[in-house]
Amino acid sequence: MLTQLRQDNPLIICITNDVVKNFTANGLLALGASPAMATEQREMDEFLAHAGALLINIGSIEVGDVDNMLAAAQYANQHRVPVVLDPVACGASKFRKDFCLKLLHEHEIAVIRGNASELQALVGEASMKGTDADTSLSTEAVAQAAYEQFKCAIVVTGAIDAICVDGKVNLIENGTPLLTKVTGGGCLLGAVVASFIYNETKPTLEVLTEAVTTYTVASELAEKSPNGTLPGHFAVHLIDQLYLIQESDVAKNRLVKEV
């Protein structure tokens, strides 16, 4: 899939938070996708007519963003463009949670990608301090519960990442804690997932597993680069590794368990 992605260079519309736009765009360019940080609903129909996927990340959502995001999801559904929702800190405020639930209720979402606390908040109750995740939660259990409620593909990140599609779960043990030490470590993954599922409104477990392992193996290679254990250097090396990584690197290093 990585080779095909690089050949096709899909257009990925990213409605994402202000803090991570540059990092996300550079990460997708390095990977081989074509990012567009378009947000204005008056042009969204035209953009999405040519897009491979849409990312909706609510990290810096304001009241004025709500209509743009809902309109984007509507146009994406009309054009059969897959939508990835990143419900950033949705357990930290009622405003965020209510918006995510409205989006999920009214529109077709292909993938929800978030940490365990974010997904737990969507399916029930979870307290959050900003974007921090509760490390005591089981990503596997949360992924299964979220799938049962929303009936779309779920990607839950943590020390062990869990992906649930059609009730089947893969657990991924790749990655590094340094992803939590740079702004946008999780947000970029949401965009990478969108890149891998371009034109697929019903993504498979295999494709989502490749997306996550490509990113997490790249993060491990970044950590091993010179000064890669320092957050600033790591962030730069991660972009480099997304550019350099090959399918053979992922196959050699991936740690995936089928549940």
PDB file of C-alpha atoms in Angstrom:
ATOM      1  CA  MET A   1       0.000   0.000   0.000  1.00  0.00           C
ATOM      2  CA  LEU A   2       2.863   2.423   0.765  1.00  0.00           C
ATOM      3  CA  THR A   3       4.281   2.028  -2.729  1.00  0.00           C
ATOM      4  CA  GLN A   4       0.862   2.585  -4.281  1.00  0.00           C
ATOM      5  CA  LEU A   5       0.267   5.633  -2.107  1.00  0.00           C
ATOM      6  CA  ARG A   6       3.504   7.207  -3.283  1.00  0.00           C
ATOM      7  CA  GLN A   7       2.638   6.501  -6.898  1.00  0.00           C
ATOM      8  CA  ASP A   8      -0.871   7.954  -6.631  1.00  0.00           C
ATOM      9  CA  ASN A   9       0.030  10.972  -4.431  1.00  0.00           C
ATOM     10  CA  PRO A  10      -3.549  11.303  -3.092  1.00  0.00           C
ATOM     11  CA  LEU A  11      -4.951  14.682  -2.079  1.00  0.00           C
ATOM     12  CA  ILE A  12      -5.686  14.645   1.660  1.00  0.00           C
ATOM     13  CA  ILE A  13      -7.844  17.475   2.997  1.00  0.00           C
ATOM     14  CA  CYS A  14      -6.793  18.226   6.561  1.00  0.00           C
ATOM     15  CA  ILE A  15      -9.071  20.264   8.785  1.00  0.00           C
ATOM     16  CA  THR A  16      -6.731  20.102  11.711  1.00  0.00           C
ATOM     17  CA  ASN A  17      -5.670  22.142  14.693  1.00  0.00           C
ATOM     18  CA  ASP A  18      -3.566  25.278  14.415  1.00  0.00           C
ATOM     19  CA  VAL A  19      -0.714  23.859  16.482  1.00  0.00           C
ATOM     20  CA  VAL A  20       0.071  20.976  14.111  1.00  0.00           C
ATOM     21  CA  LYS A  21      -0.725  22.168  10.590  1.00  0.00           C
ATOM     22  CA  ASN A  22       2.892  22.627   9.491  1.00  0.00           C
ATOM     23  CA  PHE A  23       4.071  19.368  11.077  1.00  0.00           C
ATOM     24  CA  THR A  24       1.155  17.462   9.556  1.00  0.00           C
ATOM     25  CA  ALA A  25       1.666  18.920   6.086  1.00  0.00           C
ATOM     26  CA  ASN A  26       5.394  18.160   6.121  1.00  0.00           C
ATOM     27  CA  GLY A  27       4.755  14.631   7.380  1.00  0.00           C
ATOM     28  CA  LEU A  28       2.287  13.880   4.575  1.00  0.00           C
ATOM     29  CA  LEU A  29       4.568  15.374   1.939  1.00  0.00           C
ATOM     30  CA  ALA A  30       7.429  13.214   3.209  1.00  0.00           C
ATOM     31  CA  LEU A  31       5.231  10.117   3.174  1.00  0.00           C
ATOM     32  CA  GLY A  32       4.130  10.736  -0.402  1.00  0.00           C
ATOM     33  CA  ALA A  33       0.659  12.242  -0.063  1.00  0.00           C
ATOM     34  CA  SER A  34      -0.513  15.706  -1.115  1.00  0.00           C
ATOM     35  CA  PRO A  35      -1.904  17.694   1.836  1.00  0.00           C
ATOM     36  CA  ALA A  36      -4.290  20.637   1.618  1.00  0.00           C
ATOM     37  CA  MET A  37      -5.181  22.542   4.778  1.00  0.00           C
ATOM     38  CA  ALA A  38      -8.479  23.822   3.365  1.00  0.00           C
ATOM     39  CA  THR A  39     -11.166  24.816   5.871  1.00  0.00           C
ATOM     40  CA  GLU A  40     -13.607  27.189   4.147  1.00  0.00           C
ATOM     41  CA  GLN A  41     -16.927  25.459   3.494  1.00  0.00           C
ATOM     42  CA  ARG A  42     -17.637  27.577   0.399  1.00  0.00           C
ATOM     43  CA  GLU A  43     -14.809  25.787  -1.448  1.00  0.00           C
ATOM     44  CA  MET A  44     -15.023  22.414   0.274  1.00  0.00           C
ATOM     45  CA  ASP A  45     -17.271  20.811  -2.346  1.00  0.00           C
ATOM     46  CA  GLU A  46     -14.721  21.569  -5.064  1.00  0.00           C
ATOM     47  CA  PHE A  47     -11.747  20.356  -3.023  1.00  0.00           C
ATOM     48  CA  LEU A  48     -13.423  17.138  -1.948  1.00  0.00           C
ATOM     49  CA  ALA A  49     -14.460  16.299  -5.497  1.00  0.00           C
ATOM     50  CA  HIS A  50     -10.772  15.570  -6.127  1.00  0.00           C
ATOM     51  CA  ALA A  51      -9.702  14.336  -2.677  1.00  0.00           C
ATOM     52  CA  GLY A  52      -8.688  10.896  -1.545  1.00  0.00           C
ATOM     53  CA  ALA A  53      -9.603  11.425   2.120  1.00  0.00           C
ATOM     54  CA  LEU A  54     -10.669  14.012   4.681  1.00  0.00           C
ATOM     55  CA  LEU A  55      -9.190  14.405   8.164  1.00  0.00           C
ATOM     56  CA  ILE A  56     -11.223  16.227  10.809  1.00  0.00           C
ATOM     57  CA  ASN A  57      -9.088  16.965  13.861  1.00  0.00           C
ATOM     58  CA  ILE A  58     -10.800  18.999  16.609  1.00  0.00           C
ATOM     59  CA  GLY A  59      -7.664  19.986  18.520  1.00  0.00           C
ATOM     60  CA  SER A  60      -8.270  23.734  18.374  1.00  0.00           C
ATOM     61  CA  ILE A  61     -11.992  23.710  17.551  1.00  0.00           C
ATOM     62  CA  GLU A  62     -14.016  26.896  18.078  1.00  0.00           C
ATOM     63  CA  VAL A  63     -17.697  27.613  17.564  1.00  0.00           C
ATOM     64  CA  GLY A  64     -16.951  29.051  14.133  1.00  0.00           C
ATOM     65  CA  ASP A  65     -15.303  25.787  13.034  1.00  0.00           C
ATOM     66  CA  VAL A  66     -18.334  23.603  13.675  1.00  0.00           C
ATOM     67  CA  ASP A  67     -20.286  24.466  10.521  1.00  0.00           C
ATOM     68  CA  ASN A  68     -17.174  24.121   8.349  1.00  0.00           C
ATOM     69  CA  MET A  69     -16.422  20.658   9.733  1.00  0.00           C
ATOM     70  CA  LEU A  70     -20.001  19.447   9.379  1.00  0.00           C
ATOM     71  CA  ALA A  71     -20.209  20.777   5.829  1.00  0.00           C
ATOM     72  CA  ALA A  72     -16.903  19.125   4.950  1.00  0.00           C
ATOM     73  CA  ALA A  73     -18.154  15.771   6.243  1.00  0.00           C
ATOM     74  CA  GLN A  74     -21.364  16.183   4.247  1.00  0.00           C
ATOM     75  CA  TYR A  75     -19.498  16.896   1.013  1.00  0.00           C
ATOM     76  CA  ALA A  76     -17.082  14.048   1.703  1.00  0.00           C
ATOM     77  CA  ASN A  77     -19.987  11.645   2.097  1.00  0.00           C
ATOM     78  CA  GLN A  78     -21.549  12.905  -1.140  1.00  0.00           C
ATOM     79  CA  HIS A  79     -18.288  12.327  -3.030  1.00  0.00           C
ATOM     80  CA  ARG A  80     -17.646   8.962  -1.286  1.00  0.00           C
ATOM     81  CA  VAL A  81     -14.465  10.319   0.272  1.00  0.00           C
ATOM     82  CA  PRO A  82     -13.455   8.541   3.515  1.00  0.00           C
ATOM     83  CA  VAL A  83     -13.488  10.664   6.664  1.00  0.00           C
ATOM     84  CA  VAL A  84     -11.070  10.210   9.578  1.00  0.00           C
ATOM     85  CA  LEU A  85     -12.127  11.785  12.880  1.00  0.00           C
ATOM     86  CA  ASP A  86      -9.501  12.664  15.487  1.00  0.00           C
ATOM     87  CA  PRO A  87     -11.555  13.570  18.597  1.00  0.00           C
ATOM     88  CA  VAL A  88      -8.763  15.451  20.375  1.00  0.00           C
ATOM     89  CA  ALA A  89      -9.454  15.952  24.096  1.00  0.00           C
ATOM     90  CA  CYS A  90     -13.140  15.144  23.617  1.00  0.00           C
ATOM     91  CA  GLY A  91     -13.251  14.003  27.238  1.00  0.00           C
ATOM     92  CA  ALA A  92     -12.062  17.384  28.477  1.00  0.00           C
ATOM     93  CA  SER A  93     -15.167  19.405  27.606  1.00  0.00           C
ATOM     94  CA  LYS A  94     -18.848  18.884  26.849  1.00  0.00           C
ATOM     95  CA  PHE A  95     -18.534  21.116  23.772  1.00  0.00           C
ATOM     96  CA  ARG A  96     -15.967  18.820  22.172  1.00  0.00           C
ATOM     97  CA  LYS A  97     -17.779  15.604  23.019  1.00  0.00           C
ATOM     98  CA  ASP A  98     -21.158  16.898  21.854  1.00  0.00           C
ATOM     99  CA  PHE A  99     -19.674  17.973  18.529  1.00  0.00           C
ATOM    100  CA  CYS A 100     -18.015  14.581  17.925  1.00  0.00           C
ATOM    101  CA  LEU A 101     -21.210  12.712  18.729  1.00  0.00           C
ATOM    102  CA  LYS A 102     -23.198  14.982  16.404  1.00  0.00           C
ATOM    103  CA  LEU A 103     -20.686  14.385  13.612  1.00  0.00           C
ATOM    104  CA  LEU A 104     -20.784  10.628  14.176  1.00  0.00           C
ATOM    105  CA  HIS A 105     -24.586  10.596  14.333  1.00  0.00           C
ATOM    106  CA  GLU A 106     -25.194  12.680  11.211  1.00  0.00           C
ATOM    107  CA  HIS A 107     -22.373  11.604   8.878  1.00  0.00           C
ATOM    108  CA  GLU A 108     -20.514   8.508   7.744  1.00  0.00           C
ATOM    109  CA  ILE A 109     -17.100   8.299   9.391  1.00  0.00           C
ATOM    110  CA  ALA A 110     -14.617   5.735   8.085  1.00  0.00           C
ATOM    111  CA  VAL A 111     -12.156   5.777  11.009  1.00  0.00           C
ATOM    112  CA  ILE A 112     -12.005   7.235  14.491  1.00  0.00           C
ATOM    113  CA  ARG A 113      -8.410   7.654  15.687  1.00  0.00           C
ATOM    114  CA  GLY A 114      -7.646   8.746  19.209  1.00  0.00           C
ATOM    115  CA  ASN A 115      -6.061   7.778  22.495  1.00  0.00           C
ATOM    116  CA  ALA A 116      -7.822   5.523  24.983  1.00  0.00           C
ATOM    117  CA  SER A 117      -9.280   8.359  27.047  1.00  0.00           C
ATOM    118  CA  GLU A 118     -10.692  10.083  23.971  1.00  0.00           C
ATOM    119  CA  LEU A 119     -12.390   6.947  22.703  1.00  0.00           C
ATOM    120  CA  GLN A 120     -13.599   6.029  26.183  1.00  0.00           C
ATOM    121  CA  ALA A 121     -15.153   9.487  26.481  1.00  0.00           C
ATOM    122  CA  LEU A 122     -17.069   8.938  23.247  1.00  0.00           C
ATOM    123  CA  VAL A 123     -18.542   5.622  24.364  1.00  0.00           C
ATOM    124  CA  GLY A 124     -19.215   6.619  27.966  1.00  0.00           C
ATOM    125  CA  GLU A 125     -17.412   8.726  30.515  1.00  0.00           C
ATOM    126  CA  ALA A 126     -13.748   9.566  30.883  1.00  0.00           C
ATOM    127  CA  SER A 127     -12.063  12.455  32.594  1.00  0.00           C
ATOM    128  CA  MET A 128      -9.172  14.122  30.801  1.00  0.00           C
ATOM    129  CA  LYS A 129      -6.630  16.805  31.620  1.00  0.00           C
ATOM    130  CA  GLY A 130      -6.306  18.367  28.192  1.00  0.00           C
ATOM    131  CA  THR A 131      -5.096  15.741  25.736  1.00  0.00           C
ATOM    132  CA  ASP A 132      -3.561  13.412  28.336  1.00  0.00           C
ATOM    133  CA  ALA A 133      -4.584   9.756  28.148  1.00  0.00           C
ATOM    134  CA  ASP A 134      -5.357   7.423  31.042  1.00  0.00           C
ATOM    135  CA  THR A 135      -2.650   4.785  30.713  1.00  0.00           C
ATOM    136  CA  SER A 136      -4.595   2.341  32.889  1.00  0.00           C
ATOM    137  CA  LEU A 137      -7.218   1.856  30.158  1.00  0.00           C
ATOM    138  CA  SER A 138      -6.969  -1.174  27.886  1.00  0.00           C
ATOM    139  CA  THR A 139      -6.664   0.010  24.302  1.00  0.00           C
ATOM    140  CA  GLU A 140      -8.029  -3.343  23.128  1.00  0.00           C
ATOM    141  CA  ALA A 141     -11.150  -3.105  25.289  1.00  0.00           C
ATOM    142  CA  VAL A 142     -11.734   0.536  24.372  1.00  0.00           C
ATOM    143  CA  ALA A 143     -11.344  -0.208  20.647  1.00  0.00           C
ATOM    144  CA  GLN A 144     -13.884  -3.022  20.832  1.00  0.00           C
ATOM    145  CA  ALA A 145     -16.359  -0.919  22.798  1.00  0.00           C
ATOM    146  CA  ALA A 146     -16.037   1.985  20.369  1.00  0.00           C
ATOM    147  CA  TYR A 147     -16.542  -0.313  17.389  1.00  0.00           C
ATOM    148  CA  GLU A 148     -19.669  -1.780  18.946  1.00  0.00           C
ATOM    149  CA  GLN A 149     -21.153   1.676  19.442  1.00  0.00           C
ATOM    150  CA  PHE A 150     -20.157   3.419  16.219  1.00  0.00           C
ATOM    151  CA  LYS A 151     -19.735   0.507  13.769  1.00  0.00           C
ATOM    152  CA  CYS A 152     -16.759   2.097  12.026  1.00  0.00           C
ATOM    153  CA  ALA A 153     -13.051   1.309  12.071  1.00  0.00           C
ATOM    154  CA  ILE A 154     -11.315   2.296  15.320  1.00  0.00           C
ATOM    155  CA  VAL A 155      -7.648   3.093  15.946  1.00  0.00           C
ATOM    156  CA  VAL A 156      -6.716   3.545  19.607  1.00  0.00           C
ATOM    157  CA  THR A 157      -3.167   4.627  20.374  1.00  0.00           C
ATOM    158  CA  GLY A 158      -1.181   4.013  23.531  1.00  0.00           C
ATOM    159  CA  ALA A 159       1.740   1.936  24.745  1.00  0.00           C
ATOM    160  CA  ILE A 160       0.070  -0.800  22.689  1.00  0.00           C
ATOM    161  CA  ASP A 161      -2.027   0.428  19.768  1.00  0.00           C
ATOM    162  CA  ALA A 162      -5.298  -1.357  19.016  1.00  0.00           C
ATOM    163  CA  ILE A 163      -7.159  -1.427  15.697  1.00  0.00           C
ATOM    164  CA  CYS A 164     -10.685  -2.811  15.457  1.00  0.00           C
ATOM    165  CA  VAL A 165     -12.465  -3.455  12.154  1.00  0.00           C
ATOM    166  CA  ASP A 166     -15.622  -5.559  11.868  1.00  0.00           C
ATOM    167  CA  GLY A 167     -15.044  -6.784  15.414  1.00  0.00           C
ATOM    168  CA  LYS A 168     -11.535  -8.099  14.676  1.00  0.00           C
ATOM    169  CA  VAL A 169      -8.602  -6.584  16.568  1.00  0.00           C
ATOM    170  CA  ASN A 170      -4.900  -6.192  15.858  1.00  0.00           C
ATOM    171  CA  LEU A 171      -2.528  -5.052  18.592  1.00  0.00           C
ATOM    172  CA  ILE A 172       0.640  -3.177  17.633  1.00  0.00           C
ATOM    173  CA  GLU A 173       3.614  -2.887  19.970  1.00  0.00           C
ATOM    174  CA  ASN A 174       5.755  -0.606  17.807  1.00  0.00           C
ATOM    175  CA  GLY A 175       6.369   3.039  18.631  1.00  0.00           C
ATOM    176  CA  THR A 176       8.207   5.196  21.149  1.00  0.00           C
ATOM    177  CA  PRO A 177       7.200   7.403  24.096  1.00  0.00           C
ATOM    178  CA  LEU A 178       8.871  10.277  22.249  1.00  0.00           C
ATOM    179  CA  LEU A 179       5.715  10.556  20.141  1.00  0.00           C
ATOM    180  CA  THR A 180       4.103  12.062  23.258  1.00  0.00           C
ATOM    181  CA  LYS A 181       6.952  14.563  23.707  1.00  0.00           C
ATOM    182  CA  VAL A 182       6.392  16.495  20.478  1.00  0.00           C
ATOM    183  CA  THR A 183       3.316  18.443  19.470  1.00  0.00           C
ATOM    184  CA  GLY A 184       1.419  16.595  16.779  1.00  0.00           C
ATOM    185  CA  GLY A 185       2.717  13.062  17.273  1.00  0.00           C
ATOM    186  CA  GLY A 186      -0.795  11.655  17.404  1.00  0.00           C
ATOM    187  CA  CYS A 187      -2.333  14.234  15.078  1.00  0.00           C
ATOM    188  CA  LEU A 188       0.090  13.341  12.283  1.00  0.00           C
ATOM    189  CA  LEU A 189      -0.868   9.685  12.680  1.00  0.00           C
ATOM    190  CA  GLY A 190      -4.488  10.611  11.989  1.00  0.00           C
ATOM    191  CA  ALA A 191      -3.371  12.219   8.729  1.00  0.00           C
ATOM    192  CA  VAL A 192      -1.205   9.204   7.858  1.00  0.00           C
ATOM    193  CA  VAL A 193      -4.221   6.936   8.398  1.00  0.00           C
ATOM    194  CA  ALA A 194      -6.243   9.168   6.064  1.00  0.00           C
ATOM    195  CA  SER A 195      -3.492   8.876   3.452  1.00  0.00           C
ATOM    196  CA  PHE A 196      -3.476   5.088   3.551  1.00  0.00           C
ATOM    197  CA  ILE A 197      -7.254   4.712   3.231  1.00  0.00           C
ATOM    198  CA  TYR A 198      -7.698   7.127   0.325  1.00  0.00           C
ATOM    199  CA  ASN A 199     -10.795   6.307  -1.745  1.00  0.00           C
ATOM    200  CA  GLU A 200     -11.786   3.524   0.716  1.00  0.00           C
ATOM    201  CA  THR A 201     -14.817   4.405   2.838  1.00  0.00           C
ATOM    202  CA  LYS A 202     -14.700   0.907   4.374  1.00  0.00           C
ATOM    203  CA  PRO A 203     -10.994   0.434   5.141  1.00  0.00           C
ATOM    204  CA  THR A 204      -9.714  -3.019   5.974  1.00  0.00           C
ATOM    205  CA  LEU A 205      -7.903  -4.129   9.102  1.00  0.00           C
ATOM    206  CA  GLU A 206      -4.847  -4.910   6.968  1.00  0.00           C
ATOM    207  CA  VAL A 207      -4.593  -1.429   5.460  1.00  0.00           C
ATOM    208  CA  LEU A 208      -5.062   0.292   8.817  1.00  0.00           C
ATOM    209  CA  THR A 209      -2.446  -1.986  10.360  1.00  0.00           C
ATOM    210  CA  GLU A 210      -0.014  -1.040   7.604  1.00  0.00           C
ATOM    211  CA  ALA A 211      -0.736   2.649   8.162  1.00  0.00           C
ATOM    212  CA  VAL A 212      -0.091   2.479  11.909  1.00  0.00           C
ATOM    213  CA  THR A 213       2.957   0.217  11.670  1.00  0.00           C
ATOM    214  CA  THR A 214       4.492   2.383   8.950  1.00  0.00           C
ATOM    215  CA  TYR A 215       4.204   5.379  11.234  1.00  0.00           C
ATOM    216  CA  THR A 216       5.290   3.669  14.439  1.00  0.00           C
ATOM    217  CA  VAL A 217       8.243   1.875  12.822  1.00  0.00           C
ATOM    218  CA  ALA A 218       9.291   5.219  11.342  1.00  0.00           C
ATOM    219  CA  SER A 219       9.155   6.670  14.854  1.00  0.00           C
ATOM    220  CA  GLU A 220      11.442   3.910  16.140  1.00  0.00           C
ATOM    221  CA  LEU A 221      13.933   4.572  13.346  1.00  0.00           C
ATOM    222  CA  ALA A 222      13.765   8.293  14.135  1.00  0.00           C
ATOM    223  CA  GLU A 223      14.600   7.605  17.776  1.00  0.00           C
ATOM    224  CA  LYS A 224      17.673   5.628  16.681  1.00  0.00           C
ATOM    225  CA  SER A 225      18.920   8.491  14.505  1.00  0.00           C
ATOM    226  CA  PRO A 226      21.663  10.858  15.790  1.00  0.00           C
ATOM    227  CA  ASN A 227      20.340  12.704  18.868  1.00  0.00           C
ATOM    228  CA  GLY A 228      16.989  11.060  18.172  1.00  0.00           C
ATOM    229  CA  THR A 229      16.229  10.694  21.870  1.00  0.00           C
ATOM    230  CA  LEU A 230      15.932  14.489  22.110  1.00  0.00           C
ATOM    231  CA  PRO A 231      12.425  15.724  21.250  1.00  0.00           C
ATOM    232  CA  GLY A 232      13.507  18.456  18.842  1.00  0.00           C
ATOM    233  CA  HIS A 233      15.795  16.185  16.857  1.00  0.00           C
ATOM    234  CA  PHE A 234      13.241  13.376  17.018  1.00  0.00           C
ATOM    235  CA  ALA A 235      10.543  15.497  15.371  1.00  0.00           C
ATOM    236  CA  VAL A 236      12.826  16.290  12.433  1.00  0.00           C
ATOM    237  CA  HIS A 237      14.040  12.699  12.147  1.00  0.00           C
ATOM    238  CA  LEU A 238      10.431  11.463  12.113  1.00  0.00           C
ATOM    239  CA  ILE A 239       9.729  13.521   8.995  1.00  0.00           C
ATOM    240  CA  ASP A 240      12.925  12.176   7.443  1.00  0.00           C
ATOM    241  CA  GLN A 241      12.029   8.574   8.257  1.00  0.00           C
ATOM    242  CA  LEU A 242       8.543   8.930   6.772  1.00  0.00           C
ATOM    243  CA  TYR A 243      10.318   9.941   3.572  1.00  0.00           C
ATOM    244  CA  LEU A 244      12.865   7.133   3.732  1.00  0.00           C
ATOM    245  CA  ILE A 245      10.806   4.216   5.045  1.00  0.00           C
ATOM    246  CA  GLN A 246      10.107   1.301   2.729  1.00  0.00           C
ATOM    247  CA  GLU A 247       7.633  -1.559   2.963  1.00  0.00           C
ATOM    248  CA  SER A 248      10.574  -3.882   3.687  1.00  0.00           C
ATOM    249  CA  ASP A 249      11.455  -1.807   6.780  1.00  0.00           C
ATOM    250  CA  VAL A 250       7.910  -2.172   8.074  1.00  0.00           C
ATOM    251  CA  ALA A 251       7.791  -5.913   7.367  1.00  0.00           C
ATOM    252  CA  LYS A 252      11.108  -6.428   9.177  1.00  0.00           C
ATOM    253  CA  ASN A 253      10.286  -4.422  12.293  1.00  0.00           C
ATOM    254  CA  ARG A 254       6.536  -4.572  12.826  1.00  0.00           C
ATOM    255  CA  LEU A 255       5.214  -6.177  16.007  1.00  0.00           C
ATOM    256  CA  VAL A 256       1.595  -7.120  15.362  1.00  0.00           C
ATOM    257  CA  LYS A 257      -0.588  -9.522  17.289  1.00  0.00           C
ATOM    258  CA  GLU A 258      -3.926 -10.721  15.950  1.00  0.00           C
ATOM    259  CA  VAL A 259      -6.494 -11.089  18.745  1.00  0.00           C
TER     260      VAL A 259
END
